[in-house]
Short mmCIF file of C-alpha atoms in Angstrom, two decimals:
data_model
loop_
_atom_site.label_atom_id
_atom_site.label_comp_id
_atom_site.label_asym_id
_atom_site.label_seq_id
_atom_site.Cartn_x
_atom_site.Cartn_y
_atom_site.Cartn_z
CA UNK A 192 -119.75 144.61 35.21
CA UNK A 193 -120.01 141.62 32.40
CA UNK A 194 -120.12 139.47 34.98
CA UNK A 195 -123.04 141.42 36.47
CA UNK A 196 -124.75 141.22 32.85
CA UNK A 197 -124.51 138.00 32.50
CA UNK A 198 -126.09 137.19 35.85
CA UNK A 199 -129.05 139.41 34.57
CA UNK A 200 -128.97 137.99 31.17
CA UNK A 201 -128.98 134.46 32.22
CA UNK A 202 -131.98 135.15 34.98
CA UNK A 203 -134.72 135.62 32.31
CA UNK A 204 -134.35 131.60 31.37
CA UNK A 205 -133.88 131.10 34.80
CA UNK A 206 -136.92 132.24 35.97
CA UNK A 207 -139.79 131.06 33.33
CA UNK A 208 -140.83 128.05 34.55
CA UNK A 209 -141.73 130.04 37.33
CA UNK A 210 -143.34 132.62 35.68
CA UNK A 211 -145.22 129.99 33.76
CA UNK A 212 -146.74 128.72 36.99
CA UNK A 213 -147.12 132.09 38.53
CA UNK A 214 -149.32 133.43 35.48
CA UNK A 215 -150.68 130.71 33.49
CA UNK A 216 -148.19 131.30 30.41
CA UNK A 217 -147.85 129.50 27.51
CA UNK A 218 -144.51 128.20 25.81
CA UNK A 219 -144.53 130.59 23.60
CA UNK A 220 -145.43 133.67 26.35
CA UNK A 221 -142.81 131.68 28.04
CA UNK A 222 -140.41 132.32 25.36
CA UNK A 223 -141.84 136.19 25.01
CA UNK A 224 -139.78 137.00 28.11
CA UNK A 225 -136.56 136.08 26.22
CA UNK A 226 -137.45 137.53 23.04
CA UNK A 227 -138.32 141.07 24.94
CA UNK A 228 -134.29 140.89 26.02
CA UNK A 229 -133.61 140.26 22.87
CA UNK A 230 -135.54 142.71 21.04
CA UNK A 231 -134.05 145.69 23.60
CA UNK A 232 -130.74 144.33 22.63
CA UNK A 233 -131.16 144.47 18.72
CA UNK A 234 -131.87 148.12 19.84
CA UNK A 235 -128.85 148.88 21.52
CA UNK A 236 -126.89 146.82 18.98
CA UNK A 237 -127.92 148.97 16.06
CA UNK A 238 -127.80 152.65 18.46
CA UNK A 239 -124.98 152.30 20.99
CA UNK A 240 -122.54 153.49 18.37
CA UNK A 241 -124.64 157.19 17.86
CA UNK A 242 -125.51 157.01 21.52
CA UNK A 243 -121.83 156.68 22.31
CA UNK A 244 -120.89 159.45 20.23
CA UNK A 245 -123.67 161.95 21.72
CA UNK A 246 -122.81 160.51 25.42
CA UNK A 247 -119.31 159.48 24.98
CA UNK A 248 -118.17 155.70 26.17
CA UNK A 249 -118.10 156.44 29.98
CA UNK A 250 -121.18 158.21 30.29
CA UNK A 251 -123.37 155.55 27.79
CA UNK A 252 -121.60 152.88 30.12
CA UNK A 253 -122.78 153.68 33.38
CA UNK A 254 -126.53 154.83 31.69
CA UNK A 255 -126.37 151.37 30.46
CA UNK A 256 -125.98 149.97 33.90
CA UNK A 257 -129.03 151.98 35.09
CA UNK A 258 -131.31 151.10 32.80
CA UNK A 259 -131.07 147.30 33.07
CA UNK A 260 -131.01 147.69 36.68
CA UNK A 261 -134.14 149.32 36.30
CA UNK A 262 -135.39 146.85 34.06
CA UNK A 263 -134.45 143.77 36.44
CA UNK A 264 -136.34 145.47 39.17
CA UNK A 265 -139.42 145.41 37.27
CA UNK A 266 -139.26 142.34 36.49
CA UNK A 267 -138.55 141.27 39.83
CA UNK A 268 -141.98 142.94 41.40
CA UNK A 269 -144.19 142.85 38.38
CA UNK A 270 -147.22 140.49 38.74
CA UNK A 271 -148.87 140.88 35.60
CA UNK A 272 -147.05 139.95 32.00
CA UNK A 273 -147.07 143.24 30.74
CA UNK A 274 -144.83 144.75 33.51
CA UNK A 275 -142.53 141.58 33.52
CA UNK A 276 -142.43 141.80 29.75
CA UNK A 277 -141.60 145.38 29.60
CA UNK A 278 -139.02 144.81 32.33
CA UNK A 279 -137.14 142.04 30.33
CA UNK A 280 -137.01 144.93 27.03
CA UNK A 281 -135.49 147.26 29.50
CA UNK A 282 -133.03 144.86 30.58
CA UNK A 283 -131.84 144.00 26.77
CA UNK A 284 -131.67 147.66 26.03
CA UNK A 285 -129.45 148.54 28.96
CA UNK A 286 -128.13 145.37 29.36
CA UNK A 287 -127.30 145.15 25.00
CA UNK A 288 -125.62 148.90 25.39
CA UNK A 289 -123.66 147.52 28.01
CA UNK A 290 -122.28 144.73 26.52
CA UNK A 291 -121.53 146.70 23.41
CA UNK A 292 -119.05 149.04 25.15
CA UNK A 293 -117.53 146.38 27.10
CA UNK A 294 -115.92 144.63 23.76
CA UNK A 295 -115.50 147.74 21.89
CA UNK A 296 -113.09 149.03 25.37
CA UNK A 297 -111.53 145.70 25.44
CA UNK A 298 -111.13 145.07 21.43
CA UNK A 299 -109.66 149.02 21.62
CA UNK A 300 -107.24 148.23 24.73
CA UNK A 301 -106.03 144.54 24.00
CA UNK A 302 -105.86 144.98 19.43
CA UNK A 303 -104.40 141.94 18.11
CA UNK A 304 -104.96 140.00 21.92
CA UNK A 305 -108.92 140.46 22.21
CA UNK A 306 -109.16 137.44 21.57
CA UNK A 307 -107.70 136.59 24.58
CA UNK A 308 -109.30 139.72 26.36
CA UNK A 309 -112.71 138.76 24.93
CA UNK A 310 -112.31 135.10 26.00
CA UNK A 311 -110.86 135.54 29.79
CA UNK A 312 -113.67 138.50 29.64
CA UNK A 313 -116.36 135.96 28.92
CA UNK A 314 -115.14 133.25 31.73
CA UNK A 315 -116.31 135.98 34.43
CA UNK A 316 -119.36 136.02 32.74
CA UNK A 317 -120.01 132.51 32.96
CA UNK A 318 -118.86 132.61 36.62
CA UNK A 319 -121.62 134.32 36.91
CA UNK A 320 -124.22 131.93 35.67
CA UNK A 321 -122.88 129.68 38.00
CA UNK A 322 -123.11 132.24 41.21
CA UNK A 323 -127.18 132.92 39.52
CA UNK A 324 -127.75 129.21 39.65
CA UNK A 325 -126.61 128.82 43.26
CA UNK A 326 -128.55 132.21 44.33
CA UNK A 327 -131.51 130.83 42.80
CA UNK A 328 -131.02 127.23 44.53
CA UNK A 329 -130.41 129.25 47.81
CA UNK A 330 -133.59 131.09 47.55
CA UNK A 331 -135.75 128.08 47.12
CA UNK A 332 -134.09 126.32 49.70
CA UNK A 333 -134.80 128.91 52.78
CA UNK A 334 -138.12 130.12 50.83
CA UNK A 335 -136.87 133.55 50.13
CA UNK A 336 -138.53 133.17 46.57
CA UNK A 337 -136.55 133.99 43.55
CA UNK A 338 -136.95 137.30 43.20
CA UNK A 339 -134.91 138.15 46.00
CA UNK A 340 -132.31 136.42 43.77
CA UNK A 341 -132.27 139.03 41.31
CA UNK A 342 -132.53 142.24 43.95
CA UNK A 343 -130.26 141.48 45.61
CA UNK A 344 -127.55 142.11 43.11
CA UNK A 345 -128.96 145.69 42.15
CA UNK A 346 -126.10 147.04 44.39
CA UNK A 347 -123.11 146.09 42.26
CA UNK A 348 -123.20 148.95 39.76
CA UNK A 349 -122.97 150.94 42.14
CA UNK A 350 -120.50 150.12 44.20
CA UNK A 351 -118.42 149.34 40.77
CA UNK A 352 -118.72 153.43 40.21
CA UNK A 353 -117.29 154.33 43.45
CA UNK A 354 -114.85 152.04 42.97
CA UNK A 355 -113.60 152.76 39.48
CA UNK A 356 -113.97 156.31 38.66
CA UNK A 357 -110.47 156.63 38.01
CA UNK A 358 -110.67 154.32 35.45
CA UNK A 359 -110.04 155.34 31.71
CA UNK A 360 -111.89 153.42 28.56
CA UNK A 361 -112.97 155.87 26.55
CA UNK A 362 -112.37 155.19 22.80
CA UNK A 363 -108.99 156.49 21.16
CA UNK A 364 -109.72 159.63 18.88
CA UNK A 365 -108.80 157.39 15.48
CA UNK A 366 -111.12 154.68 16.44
CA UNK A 367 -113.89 157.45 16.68
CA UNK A 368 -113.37 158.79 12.59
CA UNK A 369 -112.84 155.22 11.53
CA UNK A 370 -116.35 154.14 13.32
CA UNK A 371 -118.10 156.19 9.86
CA UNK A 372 -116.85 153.05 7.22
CA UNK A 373 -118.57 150.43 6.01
CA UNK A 374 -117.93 146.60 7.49
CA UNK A 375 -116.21 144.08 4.66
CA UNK A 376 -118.71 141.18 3.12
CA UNK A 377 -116.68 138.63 5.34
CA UNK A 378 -117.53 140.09 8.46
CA UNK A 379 -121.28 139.50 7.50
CA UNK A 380 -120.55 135.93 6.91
CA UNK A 381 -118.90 135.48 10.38
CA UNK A 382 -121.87 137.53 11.63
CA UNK A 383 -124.61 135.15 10.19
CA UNK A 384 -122.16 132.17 12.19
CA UNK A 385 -122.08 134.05 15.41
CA UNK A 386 -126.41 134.13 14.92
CA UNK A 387 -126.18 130.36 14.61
CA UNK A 388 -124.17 129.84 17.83
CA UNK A 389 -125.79 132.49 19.84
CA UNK A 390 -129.56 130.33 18.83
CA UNK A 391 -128.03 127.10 19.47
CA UNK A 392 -127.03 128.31 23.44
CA UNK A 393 -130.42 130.66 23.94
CA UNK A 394 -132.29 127.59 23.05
CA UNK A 395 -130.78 125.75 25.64
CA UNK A 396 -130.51 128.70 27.88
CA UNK A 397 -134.33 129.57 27.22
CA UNK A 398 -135.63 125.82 27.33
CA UNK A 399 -132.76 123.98 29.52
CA UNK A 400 -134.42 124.24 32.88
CA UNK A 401 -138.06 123.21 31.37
CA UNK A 402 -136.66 120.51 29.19
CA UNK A 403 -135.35 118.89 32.05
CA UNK A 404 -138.41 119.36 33.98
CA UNK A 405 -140.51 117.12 31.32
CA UNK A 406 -137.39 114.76 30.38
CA UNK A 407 -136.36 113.77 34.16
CA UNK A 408 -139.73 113.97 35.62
CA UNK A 409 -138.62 116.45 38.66
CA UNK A 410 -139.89 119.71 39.88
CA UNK A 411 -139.33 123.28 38.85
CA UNK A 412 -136.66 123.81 41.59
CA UNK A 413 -134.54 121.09 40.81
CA UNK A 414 -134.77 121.84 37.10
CA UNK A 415 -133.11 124.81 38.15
CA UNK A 416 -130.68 123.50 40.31
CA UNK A 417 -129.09 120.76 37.41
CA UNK A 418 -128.80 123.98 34.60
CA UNK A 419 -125.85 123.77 36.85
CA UNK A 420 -124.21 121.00 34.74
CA UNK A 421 -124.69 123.72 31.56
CA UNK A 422 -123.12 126.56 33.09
CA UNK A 423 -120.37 124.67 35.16
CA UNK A 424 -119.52 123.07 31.73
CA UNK A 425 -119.49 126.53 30.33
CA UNK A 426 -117.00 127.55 33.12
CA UNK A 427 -114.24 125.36 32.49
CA UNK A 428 -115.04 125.65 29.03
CA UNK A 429 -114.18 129.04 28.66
CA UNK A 430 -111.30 128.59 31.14
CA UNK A 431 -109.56 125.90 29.02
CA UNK A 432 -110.67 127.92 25.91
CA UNK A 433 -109.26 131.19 26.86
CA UNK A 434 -105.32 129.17 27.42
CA UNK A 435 -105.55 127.81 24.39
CA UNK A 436 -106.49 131.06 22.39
CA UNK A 437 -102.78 131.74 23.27
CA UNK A 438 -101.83 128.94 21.01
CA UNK A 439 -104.37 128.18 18.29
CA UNK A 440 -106.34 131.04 16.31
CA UNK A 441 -110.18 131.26 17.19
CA UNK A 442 -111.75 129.81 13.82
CA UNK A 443 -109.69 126.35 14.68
CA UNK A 444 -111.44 126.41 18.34
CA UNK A 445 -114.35 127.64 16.94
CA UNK A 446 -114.91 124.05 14.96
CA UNK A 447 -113.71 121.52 18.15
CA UNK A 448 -116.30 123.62 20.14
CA UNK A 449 -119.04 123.39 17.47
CA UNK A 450 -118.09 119.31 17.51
CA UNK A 451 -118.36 119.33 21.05
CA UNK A 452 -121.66 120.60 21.43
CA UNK A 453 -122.92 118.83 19.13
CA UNK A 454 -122.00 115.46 20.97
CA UNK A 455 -123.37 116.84 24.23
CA UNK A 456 -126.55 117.27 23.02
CA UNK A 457 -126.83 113.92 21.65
CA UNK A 458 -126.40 113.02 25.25
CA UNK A 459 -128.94 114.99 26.55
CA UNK A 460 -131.76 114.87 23.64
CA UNK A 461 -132.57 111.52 24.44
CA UNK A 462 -132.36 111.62 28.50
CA UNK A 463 -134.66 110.40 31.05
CA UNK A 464 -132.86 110.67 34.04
CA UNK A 465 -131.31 113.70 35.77
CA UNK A 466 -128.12 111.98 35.90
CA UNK A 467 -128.01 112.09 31.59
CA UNK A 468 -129.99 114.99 31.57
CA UNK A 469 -126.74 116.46 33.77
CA UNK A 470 -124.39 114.68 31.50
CA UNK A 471 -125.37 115.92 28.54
CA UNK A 472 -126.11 119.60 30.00
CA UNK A 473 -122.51 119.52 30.65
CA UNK A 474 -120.81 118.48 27.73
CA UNK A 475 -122.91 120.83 25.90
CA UNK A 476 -121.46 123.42 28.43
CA UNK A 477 -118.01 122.35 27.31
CA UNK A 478 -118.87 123.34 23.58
CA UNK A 479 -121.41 125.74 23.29
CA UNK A 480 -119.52 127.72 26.62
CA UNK A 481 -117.15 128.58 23.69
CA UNK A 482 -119.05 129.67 20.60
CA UNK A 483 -119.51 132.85 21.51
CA UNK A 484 -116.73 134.57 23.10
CA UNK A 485 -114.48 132.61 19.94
CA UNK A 486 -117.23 133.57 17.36
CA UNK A 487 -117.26 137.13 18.40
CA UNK A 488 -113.48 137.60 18.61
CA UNK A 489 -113.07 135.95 15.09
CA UNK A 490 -115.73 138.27 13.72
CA UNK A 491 -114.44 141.51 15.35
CA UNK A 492 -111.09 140.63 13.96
CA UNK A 493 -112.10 141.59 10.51
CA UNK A 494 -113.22 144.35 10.98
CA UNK A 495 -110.34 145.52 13.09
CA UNK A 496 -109.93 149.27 12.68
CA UNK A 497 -113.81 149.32 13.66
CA UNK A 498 -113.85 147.94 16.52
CA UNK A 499 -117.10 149.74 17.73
CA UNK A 500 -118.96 149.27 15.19
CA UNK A 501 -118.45 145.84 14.62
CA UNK A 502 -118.95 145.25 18.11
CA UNK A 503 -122.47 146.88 18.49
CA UNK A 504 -123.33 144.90 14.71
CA UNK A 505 -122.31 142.04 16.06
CA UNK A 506 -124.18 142.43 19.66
CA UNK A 507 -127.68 143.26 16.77
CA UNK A 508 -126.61 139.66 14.61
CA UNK A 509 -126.92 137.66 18.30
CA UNK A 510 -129.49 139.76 19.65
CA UNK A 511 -131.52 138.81 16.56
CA UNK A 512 -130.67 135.45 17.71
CA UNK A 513 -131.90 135.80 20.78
CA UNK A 514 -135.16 136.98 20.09
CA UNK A 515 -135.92 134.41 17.21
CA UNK A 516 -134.40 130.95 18.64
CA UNK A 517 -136.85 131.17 22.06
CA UNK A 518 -139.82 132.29 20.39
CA UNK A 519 -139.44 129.23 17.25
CA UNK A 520 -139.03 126.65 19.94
CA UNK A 521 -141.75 127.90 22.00
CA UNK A 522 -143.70 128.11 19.48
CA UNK A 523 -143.18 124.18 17.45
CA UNK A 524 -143.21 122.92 21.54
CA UNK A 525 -146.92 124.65 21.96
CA UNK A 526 -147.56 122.26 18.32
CA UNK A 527 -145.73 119.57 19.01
CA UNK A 528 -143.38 119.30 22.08
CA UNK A 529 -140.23 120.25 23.62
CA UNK A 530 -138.59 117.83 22.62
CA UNK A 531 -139.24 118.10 18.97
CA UNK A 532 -138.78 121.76 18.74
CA UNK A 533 -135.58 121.39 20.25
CA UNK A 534 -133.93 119.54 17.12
CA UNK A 535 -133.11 123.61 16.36
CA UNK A 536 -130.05 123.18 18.26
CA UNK A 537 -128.22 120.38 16.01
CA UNK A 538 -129.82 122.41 12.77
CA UNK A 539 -127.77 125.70 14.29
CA UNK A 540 -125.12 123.91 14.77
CA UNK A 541 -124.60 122.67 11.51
CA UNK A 542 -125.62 125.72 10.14
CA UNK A 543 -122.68 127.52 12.19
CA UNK A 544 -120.33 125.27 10.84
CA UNK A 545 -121.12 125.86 7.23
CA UNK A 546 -120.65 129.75 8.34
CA UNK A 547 -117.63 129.40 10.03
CA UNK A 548 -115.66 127.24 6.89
CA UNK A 549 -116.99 130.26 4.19
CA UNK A 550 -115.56 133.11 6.19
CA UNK A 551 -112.44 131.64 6.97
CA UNK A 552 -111.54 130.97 3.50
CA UNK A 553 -112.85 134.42 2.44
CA UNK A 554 -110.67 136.00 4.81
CA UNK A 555 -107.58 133.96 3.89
CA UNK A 556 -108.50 135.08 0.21
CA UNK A 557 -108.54 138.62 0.94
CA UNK A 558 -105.79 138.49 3.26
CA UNK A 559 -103.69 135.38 3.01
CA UNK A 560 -100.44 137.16 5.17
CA UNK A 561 -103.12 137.64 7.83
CA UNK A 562 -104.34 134.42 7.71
CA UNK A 563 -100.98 132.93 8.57
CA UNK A 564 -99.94 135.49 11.05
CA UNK A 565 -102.95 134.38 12.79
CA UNK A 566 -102.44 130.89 12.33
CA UNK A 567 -99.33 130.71 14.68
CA UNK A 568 -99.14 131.22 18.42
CA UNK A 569 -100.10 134.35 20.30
CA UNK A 570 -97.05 134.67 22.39
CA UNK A 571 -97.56 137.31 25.71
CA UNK A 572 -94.05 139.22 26.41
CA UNK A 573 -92.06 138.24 29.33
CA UNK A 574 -91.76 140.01 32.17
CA UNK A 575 -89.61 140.35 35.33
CA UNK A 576 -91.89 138.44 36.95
CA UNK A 577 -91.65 135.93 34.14
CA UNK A 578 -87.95 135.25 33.73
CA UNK A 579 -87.41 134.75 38.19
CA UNK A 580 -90.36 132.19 38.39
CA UNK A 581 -92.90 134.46 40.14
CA UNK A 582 -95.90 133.23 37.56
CA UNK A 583 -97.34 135.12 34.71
CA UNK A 584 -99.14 137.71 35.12
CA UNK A 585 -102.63 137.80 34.12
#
């Protein structure tokens, strides 16, 4: 089902350059599609933990599910902006709700490994960009048009309820009375990083496709089709990053990956040419891919005992994100250009940096034991399966 999400989250971005040439729009009505998600989102970030308690985790889940189904739909047939607009709300506010019980089960199930969890979690998701990218390729190539694209993955929800309703995640009954505290000052300092991170990616998410399309000189389609270099990169980013949260805590990733991004869009700011334009959309894959699974994991881990809560906080700080970041660059692009507005990205960047060195020597202050229990490996138990050679389990 994150997988699923993501494919829906990622289509929004996906789809406005056609959307621009279907109905006239602006940059910045452009960027209104994204900032819609993002604005349902901030909604379920700052309700799903009330709505949980009134529905309970299972039920809120699957209501999720239906409601950004619902939302893709109507984004899919509208043909006016006000449908498609009020489609891409829908699909924040489901799709937000979803995502919010999704890391508070996993945080809940996996404790001191969500980080792993989160980050294995997250490489399904970015599978899934990849399979959106190829269904939208598809579709222009045999003319099916890309709505079809986003129908035709409708069906998964419900197949995943026939297929899983013997499966448990609703939150333990301690994790419900702790949900009523208040979140420490550090966690609001990792939060204000994770916003960074998440409006460095949306910008490249939102504009990507129609940067390319003015950089390179090519059509709409193949825009599309070289995004593929940015989520590919994103892929075996979050494969590689998800071993290595085994072995180094998430703040230490958390700066290579911010370094790494950077670099890849010093590649790609200046291209011409797909082939740089593909370059740099990949290395910036590599780095970026990571921010967010790392950022979240290091932010719900200080707030551990609220796991809920900080998760649906946490999913209101990148929502935020998400609405702001599109509709700024949309906006200085309509004054400017694209290519101007797009210097967000390395100011984010930087910004996230500064975050990420404050809250990781506040939290060593308040907690220095934690701090070097968390510096040192995460080491899985061995198994059975372990010890005769048969491979580790995942």
């Amino acid at each position: 089902m994150l997988g699923w999400f993501a494919y829906l989250q990622a289509a929004p971005g996906l789809v406005v350059p056609h959307l621009r040439e279907e109905l006239h729009l602006s940059y910045s009505a452009g960027g209104l599609h994204i900032a819609t998600f993002a604005a349902g989102s901030v909604v379920a970030g700052m309700a799903a933990g009330a709505l949980e308690r009134a529905l309970g985790r299972r039920r809120l889940f699957w209501l999720a599910a239906v409601v950004m189904g619902a939302g893709a739909a109507a984004l899919a047939v509208g043909r006016t902006e006000a449908i498609t607009l009020a489609g891409t709300f829908a699909m924040g506010a489901g799709g937000g709700t979803l995502l919010v019980t999704i890391q508070a089960a996993l945080s809940d199930r996996h404790g001191e490994r969500r980080a792993v969890a989160l980050t294995e979690a997250n490489v399904v998701a970015s599978v899934a960009y990849v399979v959106l990218i190829g269904a939208l390729s598809l579709a222009a190539a045999t003319g099916a048009g890309w709505r079809l694209a986003l129908l035709a993955v409708l069906v998964l929800p419900a197949a995943a309820w026939v297929l899983t309703r013997g499966v448990g995640f609703d939150a333990p009954p301690v994790a419900r009375v702790r949900e009523a505290g208040r979140l420490p000052a550090v966690f609001w300092i990792a939060a204000a990083m994770l916003f960074c991170t998440t409006a460095a990616e949306w910008c490249i998410n939102a504009w990507g496709a129609s940067f390319v399309q003015r950089a390179a000189g090519v059509s709409a389609d193949t825009a599309v089709s070289l995004m593929a270099g940015w989520f590919g990169g994103v892929v075996v980013g979050r494969v590689v990053g998800s071993r290595l949260t085994r072995r180094h805590p998430p703040q230490r990733l958390l700066a290579c990956a911010l370094a790494l991004g950077a670099a890849g869009f010093a590649i790609l700011w200046p291209a011409a040419s797909p082939a740089q334009a593909l370059a740099g959309l990949t290395v910036l894959g590599l780095g970026i891919g990571n921010l967010f699974p790392l950022g979240l994991s290091f932010t719900v881990s200080l707030a551990p005992e609220r796991a809920q809560l900080a998760s649906a906080r946490a999913v209101a700080a990148t929502s935020t994100a998400v609405l702001l970041a599109p509709l700024t660059v949309g906006a200085l692009a309509d004054a400017a250009s694209l290519t101007a507005a797009l210097a967000v990205v390395p100011a984010a960047l930087a910004l996230a940096a500064v975050g990420l060195t404050a809250a990781a020597l506040q939290s060593r202050r308040s907690n220095p034991a934690a701090g070097t229990a968390s510096s040192r490996p995460v080491r899985q138990p061995r198994t059975a399966s372990q010890t005769s050679g048969a491979g580790r389990p995942r």
